[in-house]
Short mmCIF file of N, CA and C in Angstrom, two decimals:
data_model
loop_
_atom_site.label_atom_id
_atom_site.label_comp_id
_atom_site.label_asym_id
_atom_site.label_seq_id
_atom_site.Cartn_x
_atom_site.Cartn_y
_atom_site.Cartn_z
N UNK A 1 -10.80 -50.69 -67.92
CA UNK A 1 -10.63 -50.09 -66.62
C UNK A 1 -12.00 -50.01 -65.95
N UNK A 2 -12.11 -50.61 -64.78
CA UNK A 2 -13.39 -50.61 -64.06
C UNK A 2 -13.30 -49.67 -62.87
N UNK A 3 -14.44 -49.12 -62.53
CA UNK A 3 -14.51 -48.21 -61.40
C UNK A 3 -15.32 -48.89 -60.30
N UNK A 4 -14.74 -48.94 -59.12
CA UNK A 4 -15.42 -49.54 -57.97
C UNK A 4 -16.20 -48.47 -57.24
N UNK A 5 -17.53 -48.51 -57.39
CA UNK A 5 -18.38 -47.51 -56.76
C UNK A 5 -18.73 -47.87 -55.32
N UNK A 6 -18.37 -49.07 -54.90
CA UNK A 6 -18.71 -49.47 -53.53
C UNK A 6 -17.96 -48.62 -52.51
N UNK A 7 -16.74 -48.23 -52.83
CA UNK A 7 -15.95 -47.43 -51.89
C UNK A 7 -16.31 -45.97 -51.89
N UNK A 8 -17.05 -45.50 -52.90
CA UNK A 8 -17.36 -44.08 -52.98
C UNK A 8 -18.55 -43.70 -52.13
N UNK A 9 -19.45 -44.63 -51.81
CA UNK A 9 -20.64 -44.30 -51.02
C UNK A 9 -20.29 -43.87 -49.60
N UNK A 10 -19.43 -44.58 -48.88
CA UNK A 10 -19.07 -44.11 -47.54
C UNK A 10 -18.34 -42.77 -47.58
N UNK A 11 -17.55 -42.57 -48.62
CA UNK A 11 -16.85 -41.30 -48.74
C UNK A 11 -17.84 -40.16 -48.95
N UNK A 12 -18.84 -40.39 -49.79
CA UNK A 12 -19.85 -39.37 -50.03
C UNK A 12 -20.66 -39.10 -48.76
N UNK A 13 -21.02 -40.16 -48.04
CA UNK A 13 -21.75 -39.99 -46.78
C UNK A 13 -20.90 -39.26 -45.76
N UNK A 14 -19.64 -39.61 -45.71
CA UNK A 14 -18.75 -38.96 -44.74
C UNK A 14 -18.58 -37.48 -45.08
N UNK A 15 -18.53 -37.15 -46.38
CA UNK A 15 -18.40 -35.75 -46.79
C UNK A 15 -19.61 -34.95 -46.33
N UNK A 16 -20.81 -35.51 -46.52
CA UNK A 16 -22.02 -34.81 -46.08
C UNK A 16 -22.10 -34.74 -44.57
N UNK A 17 -21.62 -35.77 -43.90
CA UNK A 17 -21.61 -35.75 -42.43
C UNK A 17 -20.65 -34.68 -41.92
N UNK A 18 -19.52 -34.53 -42.60
CA UNK A 18 -18.58 -33.47 -42.19
C UNK A 18 -19.20 -32.10 -42.34
N UNK A 19 -19.92 -31.89 -43.44
CA UNK A 19 -20.59 -30.61 -43.64
C UNK A 19 -21.69 -30.42 -42.60
N UNK A 20 -22.48 -31.45 -42.37
CA UNK A 20 -23.60 -31.35 -41.44
C UNK A 20 -23.14 -31.10 -40.01
N UNK A 21 -21.98 -31.62 -39.65
CA UNK A 21 -21.46 -31.42 -38.29
C UNK A 21 -20.53 -30.22 -38.21
N UNK A 22 -19.82 -29.93 -39.28
CA UNK A 22 -18.84 -28.85 -39.26
C UNK A 22 -19.45 -27.47 -39.34
N UNK A 23 -20.54 -27.32 -40.07
CA UNK A 23 -21.16 -25.99 -40.21
C UNK A 23 -21.70 -25.48 -38.88
N UNK A 24 -22.44 -26.29 -38.10
CA UNK A 24 -22.87 -25.77 -36.79
C UNK A 24 -21.71 -25.43 -35.87
N UNK A 25 -20.65 -26.24 -35.91
CA UNK A 25 -19.49 -25.91 -35.09
C UNK A 25 -18.83 -24.62 -35.55
N UNK A 26 -18.75 -24.42 -36.85
CA UNK A 26 -18.18 -23.17 -37.36
C UNK A 26 -19.06 -21.99 -36.98
N UNK A 27 -20.37 -22.20 -36.95
CA UNK A 27 -21.29 -21.13 -36.54
C UNK A 27 -21.19 -20.83 -35.04
N UNK A 28 -20.61 -21.72 -34.28
CA UNK A 28 -20.32 -21.44 -32.87
C UNK A 28 -18.95 -20.80 -32.73
N UNK A 29 -17.96 -21.30 -33.48
CA UNK A 29 -16.59 -20.80 -33.34
C UNK A 29 -16.41 -19.39 -33.91
N UNK A 30 -17.12 -19.05 -34.96
CA UNK A 30 -16.97 -17.72 -35.56
C UNK A 30 -17.41 -16.60 -34.61
N UNK A 31 -18.61 -16.67 -34.01
CA UNK A 31 -18.96 -15.62 -33.04
C UNK A 31 -18.04 -15.63 -31.82
N UNK A 32 -17.59 -16.82 -31.44
CA UNK A 32 -16.68 -16.91 -30.30
C UNK A 32 -15.37 -16.17 -30.62
N UNK A 33 -14.87 -16.34 -31.83
CA UNK A 33 -13.65 -15.62 -32.22
C UNK A 33 -13.88 -14.11 -32.25
N UNK A 34 -15.06 -13.69 -32.71
CA UNK A 34 -15.36 -12.25 -32.70
C UNK A 34 -15.47 -11.69 -31.29
N UNK A 35 -16.03 -12.47 -30.39
CA UNK A 35 -16.15 -12.03 -28.99
C UNK A 35 -14.76 -11.92 -28.36
N UNK A 36 -13.90 -12.89 -28.63
CA UNK A 36 -12.53 -12.83 -28.08
C UNK A 36 -11.77 -11.64 -28.68
N UNK A 37 -11.97 -11.40 -29.97
CA UNK A 37 -11.34 -10.24 -30.60
C UNK A 37 -11.79 -8.95 -29.93
N UNK A 38 -13.10 -8.81 -29.71
CA UNK A 38 -13.62 -7.61 -29.05
C UNK A 38 -13.10 -7.51 -27.63
N UNK A 39 -12.99 -8.64 -26.96
CA UNK A 39 -12.48 -8.66 -25.58
C UNK A 39 -11.04 -8.16 -25.52
N UNK A 40 -10.24 -8.53 -26.49
CA UNK A 40 -8.84 -8.11 -26.49
C UNK A 40 -8.64 -6.73 -27.11
N UNK A 41 -9.46 -6.38 -28.07
CA UNK A 41 -9.29 -5.12 -28.81
C UNK A 41 -9.77 -3.90 -28.03
N UNK A 42 -10.83 -4.07 -27.25
CA UNK A 42 -11.43 -2.93 -26.55
C UNK A 42 -11.39 -3.14 -25.04
N UNK A 43 -10.23 -2.93 -24.43
CA UNK A 43 -10.12 -3.12 -22.98
C UNK A 43 -10.74 -1.92 -22.24
N UNK A 44 -10.91 -2.04 -20.92
CA UNK A 44 -11.37 -0.88 -20.15
C UNK A 44 -10.37 0.27 -20.27
N UNK A 45 -10.89 1.50 -20.25
CA UNK A 45 -10.05 2.68 -20.47
C UNK A 45 -9.14 3.00 -19.29
N UNK A 46 -9.55 2.66 -18.11
CA UNK A 46 -8.74 2.93 -16.93
C UNK A 46 -9.39 2.32 -15.71
N UNK A 47 -8.80 2.62 -14.53
CA UNK A 47 -9.33 2.05 -13.30
C UNK A 47 -10.71 2.62 -12.97
N UNK A 48 -11.05 3.75 -13.53
CA UNK A 48 -12.34 4.40 -13.28
C UNK A 48 -13.45 3.84 -14.17
N UNK A 49 -13.12 3.05 -15.17
CA UNK A 49 -14.07 2.59 -16.18
C UNK A 49 -14.78 1.31 -15.71
N UNK A 50 -15.76 1.46 -14.82
CA UNK A 50 -16.46 0.30 -14.28
C UNK A 50 -17.31 -0.39 -15.34
N UNK A 51 -17.89 0.37 -16.25
CA UNK A 51 -18.67 -0.24 -17.33
C UNK A 51 -17.78 -1.04 -18.27
N UNK A 52 -16.56 -0.57 -18.49
CA UNK A 52 -15.63 -1.31 -19.33
C UNK A 52 -15.23 -2.63 -18.70
N UNK A 53 -15.03 -2.65 -17.39
CA UNK A 53 -14.71 -3.89 -16.69
C UNK A 53 -15.89 -4.85 -16.70
N UNK A 54 -17.09 -4.31 -16.52
CA UNK A 54 -18.28 -5.15 -16.55
C UNK A 54 -18.48 -5.74 -17.95
N UNK A 55 -18.30 -4.90 -18.97
CA UNK A 55 -18.44 -5.39 -20.34
C UNK A 55 -17.39 -6.43 -20.69
N UNK A 56 -16.16 -6.22 -20.26
CA UNK A 56 -15.10 -7.20 -20.54
C UNK A 56 -15.37 -8.52 -19.83
N UNK A 57 -15.84 -8.44 -18.60
CA UNK A 57 -16.16 -9.67 -17.87
C UNK A 57 -17.32 -10.40 -18.54
N UNK A 58 -18.29 -9.65 -19.02
CA UNK A 58 -19.43 -10.27 -19.71
C UNK A 58 -19.00 -10.92 -21.02
N UNK A 59 -18.14 -10.25 -21.78
CA UNK A 59 -17.63 -10.84 -23.03
C UNK A 59 -16.84 -12.11 -22.74
N UNK A 60 -16.04 -12.10 -21.67
CA UNK A 60 -15.28 -13.30 -21.31
C UNK A 60 -16.23 -14.43 -20.93
N UNK A 61 -17.30 -14.12 -20.22
CA UNK A 61 -18.27 -15.14 -19.85
C UNK A 61 -18.98 -15.70 -21.08
N UNK A 62 -19.34 -14.84 -22.03
CA UNK A 62 -19.97 -15.30 -23.28
C UNK A 62 -19.00 -16.20 -24.05
N UNK A 63 -17.74 -15.80 -24.12
CA UNK A 63 -16.76 -16.60 -24.84
C UNK A 63 -16.54 -17.95 -24.17
N UNK A 64 -16.48 -17.97 -22.86
CA UNK A 64 -16.32 -19.24 -22.16
C UNK A 64 -17.53 -20.14 -22.38
N UNK A 65 -18.72 -19.56 -22.39
CA UNK A 65 -19.93 -20.34 -22.64
C UNK A 65 -19.91 -20.94 -24.05
N UNK A 66 -19.57 -20.13 -25.04
CA UNK A 66 -19.49 -20.63 -26.42
C UNK A 66 -18.40 -21.69 -26.56
N UNK A 67 -17.30 -21.52 -25.84
CA UNK A 67 -16.22 -22.51 -25.90
C UNK A 67 -16.66 -23.83 -25.30
N UNK A 68 -17.37 -23.78 -24.18
CA UNK A 68 -17.85 -25.02 -23.56
C UNK A 68 -18.87 -25.71 -24.46
N UNK A 69 -19.76 -24.94 -25.08
CA UNK A 69 -20.74 -25.54 -25.99
C UNK A 69 -20.03 -26.20 -27.17
N UNK A 70 -19.08 -25.49 -27.78
CA UNK A 70 -18.34 -26.07 -28.90
C UNK A 70 -17.53 -27.29 -28.50
N UNK A 71 -16.95 -27.25 -27.30
CA UNK A 71 -16.17 -28.39 -26.82
C UNK A 71 -17.05 -29.60 -26.56
N UNK A 72 -18.21 -29.37 -25.96
CA UNK A 72 -19.12 -30.49 -25.68
C UNK A 72 -19.65 -31.11 -26.97
N UNK A 73 -19.95 -30.29 -27.96
CA UNK A 73 -20.41 -30.84 -29.24
C UNK A 73 -19.29 -31.64 -29.90
N UNK A 74 -18.07 -31.13 -29.83
CA UNK A 74 -16.94 -31.81 -30.46
C UNK A 74 -16.58 -33.11 -29.75
N UNK A 75 -16.83 -33.19 -28.45
CA UNK A 75 -16.48 -34.40 -27.70
C UNK A 75 -17.46 -35.56 -27.89
N UNK A 76 -18.59 -35.31 -28.53
CA UNK A 76 -19.51 -36.41 -28.82
C UNK A 76 -18.78 -37.37 -29.76
N UNK A 77 -18.74 -38.67 -29.42
CA UNK A 77 -17.93 -39.61 -30.21
C UNK A 77 -18.19 -39.62 -31.72
N UNK A 78 -19.43 -39.61 -32.20
CA UNK A 78 -19.59 -39.60 -33.67
C UNK A 78 -19.04 -38.33 -34.32
N UNK A 79 -19.17 -37.21 -33.64
CA UNK A 79 -18.63 -35.96 -34.18
C UNK A 79 -17.12 -36.02 -34.21
N UNK A 80 -16.52 -36.50 -33.12
CA UNK A 80 -15.06 -36.57 -33.04
C UNK A 80 -14.51 -37.53 -34.08
N UNK A 81 -15.20 -38.66 -34.31
CA UNK A 81 -14.73 -39.61 -35.33
C UNK A 81 -14.86 -39.04 -36.73
N UNK A 82 -15.95 -38.32 -36.97
CA UNK A 82 -16.20 -37.80 -38.32
C UNK A 82 -15.30 -36.62 -38.65
N UNK A 83 -15.17 -35.68 -37.72
CA UNK A 83 -14.42 -34.45 -38.01
C UNK A 83 -12.95 -34.54 -37.65
N UNK A 84 -12.61 -35.32 -36.66
CA UNK A 84 -11.22 -35.41 -36.23
C UNK A 84 -11.00 -34.61 -34.96
N UNK A 85 -9.87 -34.87 -34.33
CA UNK A 85 -9.60 -34.25 -33.04
C UNK A 85 -9.10 -32.81 -33.16
N UNK A 86 -8.70 -32.38 -34.33
CA UNK A 86 -8.22 -31.00 -34.45
C UNK A 86 -9.34 -29.99 -34.22
N UNK A 87 -10.60 -30.41 -34.31
CA UNK A 87 -11.72 -29.52 -34.04
C UNK A 87 -11.82 -29.18 -32.56
N UNK A 88 -11.05 -29.85 -31.72
CA UNK A 88 -11.00 -29.50 -30.30
C UNK A 88 -10.17 -28.24 -30.06
N UNK A 89 -9.32 -27.89 -30.99
CA UNK A 89 -8.41 -26.76 -30.80
C UNK A 89 -9.11 -25.40 -30.70
N UNK A 90 -10.04 -25.03 -31.59
CA UNK A 90 -10.63 -23.69 -31.49
C UNK A 90 -11.32 -23.40 -30.16
N UNK A 91 -12.18 -24.30 -29.63
CA UNK A 91 -12.80 -23.93 -28.36
C UNK A 91 -11.81 -23.89 -27.20
N UNK A 92 -10.80 -24.76 -27.24
CA UNK A 92 -9.81 -24.76 -26.16
C UNK A 92 -8.98 -23.48 -26.19
N UNK A 93 -8.52 -23.09 -27.37
CA UNK A 93 -7.68 -21.90 -27.49
C UNK A 93 -8.48 -20.64 -27.16
N UNK A 94 -9.67 -20.51 -27.74
CA UNK A 94 -10.49 -19.33 -27.48
C UNK A 94 -10.93 -19.26 -26.03
N UNK A 95 -11.27 -20.39 -25.45
CA UNK A 95 -11.64 -20.42 -24.03
C UNK A 95 -10.48 -20.07 -23.13
N UNK A 96 -9.28 -20.54 -23.47
CA UNK A 96 -8.10 -20.21 -22.66
C UNK A 96 -7.79 -18.72 -22.74
N UNK A 97 -7.91 -18.13 -23.91
CA UNK A 97 -7.67 -16.70 -24.06
C UNK A 97 -8.68 -15.91 -23.24
N UNK A 98 -9.95 -16.29 -23.30
CA UNK A 98 -10.98 -15.59 -22.53
C UNK A 98 -10.76 -15.76 -21.03
N UNK A 99 -10.37 -16.96 -20.61
CA UNK A 99 -10.12 -17.21 -19.19
C UNK A 99 -8.95 -16.37 -18.69
N UNK A 100 -7.88 -16.33 -19.46
CA UNK A 100 -6.71 -15.53 -19.06
C UNK A 100 -7.06 -14.05 -19.01
N UNK A 101 -7.82 -13.57 -19.98
CA UNK A 101 -8.21 -12.17 -19.99
C UNK A 101 -9.10 -11.85 -18.80
N UNK A 102 -10.03 -12.75 -18.48
CA UNK A 102 -10.90 -12.51 -17.34
C UNK A 102 -10.10 -12.54 -16.03
N UNK A 103 -9.10 -13.42 -15.96
CA UNK A 103 -8.29 -13.51 -14.75
C UNK A 103 -7.38 -12.29 -14.57
N UNK A 104 -7.01 -11.65 -15.67
CA UNK A 104 -6.10 -10.50 -15.57
C UNK A 104 -6.83 -9.18 -15.45
N UNK A 105 -8.16 -9.17 -15.52
CA UNK A 105 -8.90 -7.93 -15.31
C UNK A 105 -8.79 -7.53 -13.85
N UNK A 106 -8.42 -6.30 -13.60
CA UNK A 106 -8.30 -5.82 -12.22
C UNK A 106 -9.09 -4.57 -12.03
#
């Protein structure tokens, strides 16, 4: 029984490339998820809470910024080929939640 090592080198390189590209994206998506959680968990207390509205708007802006950064990194062709298109889901979903929350603040 012979083992063909020629096919294992691209797999090993691809594994390291996934780690090298996936860890920075995860480091962007994790704080973004925490910001969206805080945005949804701690709403303004009432119509009189101007600081709460300002804080919620700022959290939504931070989340949208992190979502755009994550989306732009994921859309780079080598990253998209290496990691796959499912990595587009976290920034799109988190950005949509932040956008909807910011739009519903009154």
